[in-house]
Amino acid sequence: MALTFTIREVDGVTVVKLDGRITLGEESNSLRIKLKDLINAGKRKIILNLSDVTFLDSAGLGTLVAAHHSAVGRGALLKLCHLGADFCEKLQITKLATVFDVFYTETDALGSFSTPPAYCLCPTCGQPSGPPLPRWSPWARWDEQTCGNPACGARFSIAHSQKPENVAPISKLSFPTYENEHIEIQPGSFFRCLIVGRLDLFASSALRKSWESIPKPKRVLVDLQRLSEVSEPGYAALATLLADQEDDARAVVSLEGLSPRQSAMFPQTPPFYRRSNEARAALGYASDTPKWLARVKVSPLSS
Amino acid sequence: MQLLPLAGLNQAVPESTPELTKLYEELVHRVAARQKRLVIVIDGLDELPLDTDKHLPYLIEDALPEGVFFLLASQPGDRLDRLREQRLPIPMQLYELGPLALSEMYAILRARNPALTIEEIKRIAEASQGNPLYLRTVADQLGSDPSYDLQALPDQIEGVFRNGLGGLSASNPVLGKLLALFSTARAPLSLQTAASILDFSQRETYDLGIRPIRQFILELDGRFTFYHARFHEFVSKNVLYEDEIRQSHRRIADWLQRPENRDNEMRWNSLAYHLFAAGNHQALLSAIDEKFLGAKVRRSGYAVLEDVELLTRCLLELEDPSLVQRCVSLVEGLRQVVGSDIIPSALNVIRPYRSGPPAFRTRLISPSVPSVPGLDVFVGVLPKVEVPADFFEIVPLKNRLALAIGDAPSVGIKSAFVARFLGNLFNSYVNDSRHHDLAEVLTAINTKVAGNDYFERISMQCAVIDFAQGVAHLVNAGHPYPVRYSARRKKCDILPLRGDLLHNPIAHRSLPQRFEQYGLEIEPGDVLVFITDGLTEGHLLQGEPFGYRFTHIVEAAAQDSAASIGEKILDAWKAHPREEDTADDVSAIVVKIFDGSRSSSKKR
């Protein structure tokens, strides 16, 4: 099916509604030519509404990337809307989510031209995360953030009790291991490292990345109450992190909630404690636990 | 050649396999239309090397014309097993034949050498164990040397060959070179040509080279060649050293490049082949240029594809990404002469694992791939066009198996060369001890291709499976996540491997591109499934993509072989309701880990 275009102007913004498939060949070419013509005609604010696009292959995506660069190079802004949840995930994987301005609806996209969105920077790798932060209000809902760096994969939430200026407090951060399983870090007077699901060789990668994201000096309680199983390499990875700490770091492990069989997989000596309160007591009161803040930027590429 | 007169045609026979296959199929149909019955006998199927394609180009697999029959002879073994596993749509009947009876051996030997006595025949029959080739060889030996000692007959046919090569010694400067010449030449050679290539007189060539092994030589229209593939194999593997074979190829290539051979048919047919086999890649790049290819394509049509294959293999093995552009230009240039059909044909010849003529979505390309003991490996590709942009590479290492799967952007000629280049690079780097882990391998690949426009935004995933250590290492460059079925848990896990695309020009430039190696514990019975995004339909914006619903299939079929699991996944993808084909290649690699007591099996 050929790609067709319906173009209209809304408050100085050119809205291009596409219908059909954006694939290698004629469709990609026609899209490229159309966008080039619009930019040559002086259009500087363009929205591509993809609600009726049934398929977008890698060549079509490449055309969009090229068009985006061409637009930016000539002072124009290109925004996308109505991509669908699956494709948004695809953009996340390919790191394009933070290159394009992507919106769920055309209204959101139109509104963004008057209010540039803000982006959080990932506390682990420092790269922009998505989705963009909506305009602040006391009742605004801020979605969970996903790091736009495909090599990172961190997910985090920011507390919205106060208006974010240049920084926003992080309320939790996690790295997925398996489906519905993850390693989660929760800040507080100490950092709680919650292992949800399995701790094995594969999950150890997420454990290490989570651990590295905790600010220094590290004050960590590893909570195993939601651990489902542990393998020898998984335990070895945890033991390595516990042993390989900087001088002023303190870390303990709570075995509370484990079955006797699971508990037997771990030493029963410090820094392993059978009860959570014993572990917390061993960790002591940490007055020097650092605040955990994510930086906020107006433009995702300004980092 | 036998079919041509039956079809009422008189034309040259092409040398390239795809072109030959095409002509062959045409001829079978023509002959079948002219006469009522055609029986094609293919003898010695088992003598094909095991790494030859699973799909044999001379077997018409889809449907035979009315009245056409194939008769295939083979010793029991892997080759025959593979044929039976192919589930050909044409009906097949298997006849198991026992060894030759004494009376049959008597008839064969007497027909060849009537002077043989009954005692001699009994002795030969006892030593040969009914092997017809052995019978014929000994009968011929007795024909040329009546004093041949039948009491000293060896157990194997190779022993007879060895005895027959007694004249091979340092004092005979011709015989060794002649054996190498006949081993490496692709067509029978006249005495004049053989002598000219070897730089001996014709008398020396015959008396010192051909005469001592005359019983193993076949003469066809004044041209000589080895009379049987087993003898050829024996000479190539047991008599000649590698450097002697290379030297022979070089000798032929040098001879072909002499000015007086400019119009020699053998030069057009075989120069690229001999230069490649001689390992003289620079000479090949210089001699087989666009001018040569253009002239050859006008002269011999699609036979030029072999030159394209060898030339591009040379270019790609140089590990210079910019040469991919030259490969593309090369084939594009040929299109000017013979039309666009050359493109899919050319791309077909550069694929590393060939498996017969592909068809759009109708036939699964399931090439035979290498494996290692303890692992069962299946690769299946449903291509969107004749040549897929999805690619894979399987590399057996010591007690481990390395594999890569990826998706080159775009389609056709460009992506096929890009894919092949990356496959070569992975194969080379994963064998290079300077790269300590897969993350370094992928980083090195990314560094190599970065900056070349042909390699923008490629997804690729690599794994090394160490069955003995019970661990797999994985690394990912923006490719769909793989799946592991755990036999202990009886469940599948999607493995979220993080990593950016290769050569992503819009990546955050402040970050150096690094890849993370993940470890995964594996146990006997576990299954690993690697896929491309054509399977998950990640680009589908509307409707229900197939996604990872295949995990249920893996869980249900986990006791099956890798091939069975893979085929079920692809069958389910085909059966999945969708409004239109997503028009993307669909690929899956399935690796099943056996328990330690079993070895890899290709049985379904």
Tab-separated table of N, CA, C and O in Angstrom, chain A residues 116-182:
chain	number	residue	atom	x	y	z
A	116	PRO	N	8.840	23.438	26.093
A	116	PRO	CA	9.787	22.359	25.821
A	116	PRO	C	9.840	21.370	26.981
A	116	PRO	O	9.821	21.775	28.142
A	117	PRO	N	9.817	20.090	26.698
A	117	PRO	CA	9.811	19.110	27.774
A	117	PRO	C	11.168	19.027	28.468
A	117	PRO	O	12.189	19.368	27.892
A	118	ALA	N	11.102	18.572	29.692
A	118	ALA	CA	12.345	18.358	30.441
A	118	ALA	C	12.632	16.866	30.519
A	118	ALA	O	11.713	16.042	30.437
A	119	TYR	N	13.897	16.540	30.637
A	119	TYR	CA	14.311	15.144	30.707
A	119	TYR	C	15.161	14.922	31.936
A	119	TYR	O	15.960	15.775	32.322
A	120	CYS	N	14.997	13.745	32.522
A	120	CYS	CA	15.896	13.336	33.599
A	120	CYS	C	17.143	12.715	32.988
A	120	CYS	O	17.082	12.132	31.901
A	121	LEU	N	18.241	12.823	33.721
A	121	LEU	CA	19.439	12.091	33.315
A	121	LEU	C	19.581	10.880	34.230
A	121	LEU	O	19.386	10.974	35.445
A	122	CYS	N	19.917	9.768	33.642
A	122	CYS	CA	19.995	8.506	34.389
A	122	CYS	C	21.065	8.591	35.486
A	122	CYS	O	22.202	8.995	35.202
A	123	PRO	N	20.729	8.245	36.725
A	123	PRO	CA	21.723	8.317	37.798
A	123	PRO	C	22.849	7.299	37.635
A	123	PRO	O	23.887	7.411	38.282
A	124	THR	N	22.661	6.318	36.757
A	124	THR	CA	23.704	5.305	36.587
A	124	THR	C	24.705	5.714	35.511
A	124	THR	O	25.909	5.682	35.727
A	125	CYS	N	24.188	6.110	34.342
A	125	CYS	CA	25.115	6.392	33.236
A	125	CYS	C	25.109	7.851	32.815
A	125	CYS	O	25.926	8.257	31.994
A	126	GLY	N	24.172	8.649	33.322
A	126	GLY	CA	24.164	10.071	33.005
A	126	GLY	C	23.503	10.420	31.693
A	126	GLY	O	23.515	11.583	31.273
A	127	GLN	N	22.919	9.443	31.017
A	127	GLN	CA	22.284	9.716	29.728
A	127	GLN	C	20.797	10.045	29.915
A	127	GLN	O	20.194	9.650	30.911
A	128	PRO	N	20.203	10.758	28.943
A	128	PRO	CA	18.790	11.144	29.090
A	128	PRO	C	17.874	9.926	29.177
A	128	PRO	O	18.107	8.914	28.524
A	129	SER	N	16.854	10.067	29.978
A	129	SER	CA	15.883	8.991	30.116
A	129	SER	C	14.553	9.454	29.527
A	129	SER	O	14.403	10.606	29.126
A	130	GLY	N	13.614	8.569	29.449
A	130	GLY	CA	12.291	8.922	28.928
A	130	GLY	C	11.221	8.275	29.788
A	130	GLY	O	11.521	7.385	30.573
A	131	PRO	N	9.974	8.648	29.678
A	131	PRO	CA	9.480	9.722	28.810
A	131	PRO	C	9.803	11.095	29.380
A	131	PRO	O	10.201	11.200	30.543
A	132	PRO	N	9.613	12.148	28.556
A	132	PRO	CA	9.871	13.499	29.060
A	132	PRO	C	8.972	13.815	30.255
A	132	PRO	O	7.870	13.283	30.362
A	133	LEU	N	9.468	14.685	31.119
A	133	LEU	CA	8.676	15.045	32.300
A	133	LEU	C	7.566	16.002	31.887
A	133	LEU	O	7.812	16.969	31.162
A	134	PRO	N	6.336	15.746	32.306
A	134	PRO	CA	5.253	16.679	31.975
A	134	PRO	C	5.402	17.964	32.799
A	134	PRO	O	6.180	18.014	33.748
A	135	ARG	N	4.662	18.955	32.367
A	135	ARG	CA	4.699	20.211	33.122
A	135	ARG	C	4.352	19.934	34.581
A	135	ARG	O	3.418	19.184	34.877
A	136	TRP	N	5.109	20.544	35.482
A	136	TRP	CA	4.938	20.206	36.900
A	136	TRP	C	3.636	20.775	37.447
A	136	TRP	O	3.234	21.897	37.137
A	137	SER	N	2.960	19.985	38.223
A	137	SER	CA	1.859	20.467	39.051
A	137	SER	C	1.807	19.513	40.238
A	137	SER	O	2.331	18.404	40.155
A	138	PRO	N	1.188	19.913	41.335
A	138	PRO	CA	1.207	19.046	42.517
A	138	PRO	C	0.560	17.697	42.261
A	138	PRO	O	0.844	16.722	42.949
A	139	TRP	N	-0.325	17.611	41.286
A	139	TRP	CA	-1.023	16.342	41.033
A	139	TRP	C	-0.533	15.657	39.751
A	139	TRP	O	-1.084	14.666	39.320
A	140	ALA	N	0.472	16.220	39.123
A	140	ALA	CA	0.962	15.611	37.878
A	140	ALA	C	1.544	14.224	38.168
A	140	ALA	O	2.177	14.002	39.200
A	141	ARG	N	1.281	13.307	37.239
A	141	ARG	CA	1.804	11.951	37.421
A	141	ARG	C	3.091	11.809	36.604
A	141	ARG	O	3.089	12.061	35.392
A	142	TRP	N	4.136	11.436	37.266
A	142	TRP	CA	5.403	11.271	36.548
A	142	TRP	C	5.646	9.791	36.343
A	142	TRP	O	5.756	9.015	37.292
A	143	ASP	N	5.730	9.428	35.083
A	143	ASP	CA	5.924	8.006	34.758
A	143	ASP	C	7.307	7.540	35.196
A	143	ASP	O	8.235	8.324	35.342
A	144	GLU	N	7.378	6.214	35.356
A	144	GLU	CA	8.688	5.632	35.645
A	144	GLU	C	9.630	5.949	34.490
A	144	GLU	O	9.239	5.918	33.329
A	145	GLN	N	10.836	6.301	34.818
A	145	GLN	CA	11.818	6.666	33.807
A	145	GLN	C	12.617	5.441	33.351
A	145	GLN	O	12.959	4.567	34.155
A	146	THR	N	12.873	5.397	32.052
A	146	THR	CA	13.731	4.343	31.510
A	146	THR	C	14.916	5.012	30.848
A	146	THR	O	14.743	5.909	30.017
A	147	CYS	N	16.091	4.594	31.214
A	147	CYS	CA	17.300	5.192	30.638
A	147	CYS	C	17.304	4.973	29.128
A	147	CYS	O	17.033	3.871	28.638
A	148	GLY	N	17.621	6.027	28.400
A	148	GLY	CA	17.634	5.937	26.941
A	148	GLY	C	18.873	5.287	26.390
A	148	GLY	O	18.959	5.022	25.186
A	149	ASN	N	19.849	5.028	27.238
A	149	ASN	CA	21.070	4.379	26.781
A	149	ASN	C	20.831	2.872	26.729
A	149	ASN	O	20.644	2.242	27.766
A	150	PRO	N	20.809	2.294	25.535
A	150	PRO	CA	20.473	0.861	25.457
A	150	PRO	C	21.486	-0.035	26.154
A	150	PRO	O	21.186	-1.178	26.451
A	151	ALA	N	22.658	0.492	26.432
A	151	ALA	CA	23.634	-0.328	27.136
A	151	ALA	C	23.409	-0.310	28.640
A	151	ALA	O	24.038	-1.061	29.374
A	152	CYS	N	22.510	0.569	29.116
A	152	CYS	CA	22.320	0.729	30.558
A	152	CYS	C	21.090	-0.050	31.040
A	152	CYS	O	21.221	-1.042	31.746
A	153	GLY	N	19.922	0.386	30.658
A	153	GLY	CA	18.718	-0.370	31.018
A	153	GLY	C	18.150	-0.035	32.380
A	153	GLY	O	17.246	-0.724	32.862
A	154	ALA	N	18.651	0.998	33.037
A	154	ALA	CA	18.126	1.342	34.365
A	154	ALA	C	16.701	1.888	34.257
A	154	ALA	O	16.352	2.570	33.296
A	155	ARG	N	15.894	1.551	35.248
A	155	ARG	CA	14.571	2.167	35.385
A	155	ARG	C	14.552	2.840	36.742
A	155	ARG	O	15.056	2.277	37.718
A	156	PHE	N	13.994	4.024	36.783
A	156	PHE	CA	13.970	4.710	38.072
A	156	PHE	C	12.751	5.604	38.170
A	156	PHE	O	12.147	5.982	37.167
A	157	SER	N	12.409	5.914	39.410
A	157	SER	CA	11.278	6.815	39.660
A	157	SER	C	11.804	8.020	40.403
A	157	SER	O	12.759	7.918	41.185
A	158	ILE	N	11.182	9.168	40.121
A	158	ILE	CA	11.574	10.353	40.874
A	158	ILE	C	10.400	10.828	41.717
A	158	ILE	O	9.249	10.784	41.285
A	159	ALA	N	10.727	11.234	42.920
A	159	ALA	CA	9.687	11.732	43.825
A	159	ALA	C	9.219	13.086	43.307
A	159	ALA	O	10.022	13.871	42.814
A	160	HIS	N	7.912	13.354	43.363
A	160	HIS	CA	7.434	14.634	42.838
A	160	HIS	C	6.728	15.441	43.918
A	160	HIS	O	5.704	16.066	43.702
A	161	SER	N	7.315	15.397	45.077
A	161	SER	CA	6.743	16.197	46.152
A	161	SER	C	7.159	17.660	46.006
A	161	SER	O	6.573	18.531	46.580
A	162	GLN	N	8.176	17.877	45.235
A	162	GLN	CA	8.596	19.261	45.026
A	162	GLN	C	8.857	19.484	43.539
A	162	GLN	O	9.098	18.558	42.798
A	163	LYS	N	8.812	20.716	43.128
A	163	LYS	CA	8.994	21.038	41.723
A	163	LYS	C	10.456	20.811	41.336
A	163	LYS	O	11.350	21.368	41.970
A	164	PRO	N	10.705	19.993	40.321
A	164	PRO	CA	12.095	19.763	39.952
A	164	PRO	C	12.671	20.992	39.254
A	164	PRO	O	12.038	21.558	38.381
A	165	GLU	N	13.824	21.412	39.669
A	165	GLU	CA	14.513	22.506	38.977
A	165	GLU	C	15.649	21.890	38.185
A	165	GLU	O	15.447	21.424	37.087
A	166	ASN	N	16.797	21.839	38.781
A	166	ASN	CA	17.899	21.187	38.069
A	166	ASN	C	18.097	19.743	38.497
A	166	ASN	O	18.812	19.004	37.836
A	167	VAL	N	17.492	19.378	39.623
A	167	VAL	CA	17.629	18.009	40.111
A	167	VAL	C	16.279	17.527	40.634
A	167	VAL	O	15.415	18.334	40.959
A	168	ALA	N	16.136	16.196	40.682
A	168	ALA	CA	14.914	15.617	41.252
A	168	ALA	C	15.327	14.419	42.103
A	168	ALA	O	16.206	13.652	41.697
A	169	PRO	N	14.716	14.267	43.272
A	169	PRO	CA	15.105	13.145	44.143
A	169	PRO	C	14.638	11.804	43.579
A	169	PRO	O	13.516	11.688	43.077
A	170	ILE	N	15.502	10.826	43.664
A	170	ILE	CA	15.176	9.490	43.134
A	170	ILE	C	14.519	8.678	44.244
A	170	ILE	O	15.032	8.611	45.365
A	171	SER	N	13.393	8.071	43.927
A	171	SER	CA	12.711	7.283	44.957
A	171	SER	C	13.036	5.797	44.849
A	171	SER	O	12.944	5.057	45.827
A	172	LYS	N	13.391	5.309	43.661
A	172	LYS	CA	13.899	3.941	43.536
A	172	LYS	C	14.528	3.766	42.168
A	172	LYS	O	14.242	4.534	41.231
A	173	LEU	N	15.385	2.777	42.085
A	173	LEU	CA	16.037	2.471	40.810
A	173	LEU	C	16.117	0.960	40.695
A	173	LEU	O	16.330	0.261	41.691
A	174	SER	N	15.916	0.450	39.489
A	174	SER	CA	15.998	-1.010	39.362
A	174	SER	C	16.597	-1.403	38.020
A	174	SER	O	16.560	-0.630	37.051
A	175	PHE	N	17.167	-2.590	38.003
A	175	PHE	CA	17.631	-3.204	36.768
A	175	PHE	C	16.903	-4.534	36.619
A	175	PHE	O	16.937	-5.362	37.534
A	176	PRO	N	16.254	-4.752	35.479
A	176	PRO	CA	15.554	-6.024	35.302
A	176	PRO	C	16.540	-7.173	35.163
A	176	PRO	O	17.633	-7.004	34.610
A	177	THR	N	16.153	-8.327	35.683
A	177	THR	CA	16.954	-9.535	35.486
A	177	THR	C	16.173	-10.467	34.565
A	177	THR	O	16.538	-10.665	33.421
A	178	TYR	N	15.077	-10.985	35.073
A	178	TYR	CA	14.182	-11.793	34.254
A	178	TYR	C	12.811	-11.125	34.276
A	178	TYR	O	12.629	-10.082	34.917
A	179	GLU	N	11.868	-11.740	33.602
A	179	GLU	CA	10.513	-11.185	33.588
A	179	GLU	C	9.978	-11.142	35.018
A	179	GLU	O	10.008	-12.157	35.734
A	180	ASN	N	9.498	-9.975	35.439
A	180	ASN	CA	8.981	-9.755	36.793
A	180	ASN	C	10.025	-10.002	37.879
A	180	ASN	O	9.679	-10.263	39.029
A	181	GLU	N	11.273	-9.968	37.520
A	181	GLU	CA	12.341	-10.113	38.509
A	181	GLU	C	13.336	-8.973	38.285
A	181	GLU	O	13.577	-8.578	37.139
A	182	HIS	N	13.889	-8.473	39.357
A	182	HIS	CA	14.808	-7.356	39.199
A	182	HIS	C	15.631	-7.152	40.461
A	182	HIS	O	15.369	-7.756	41.500
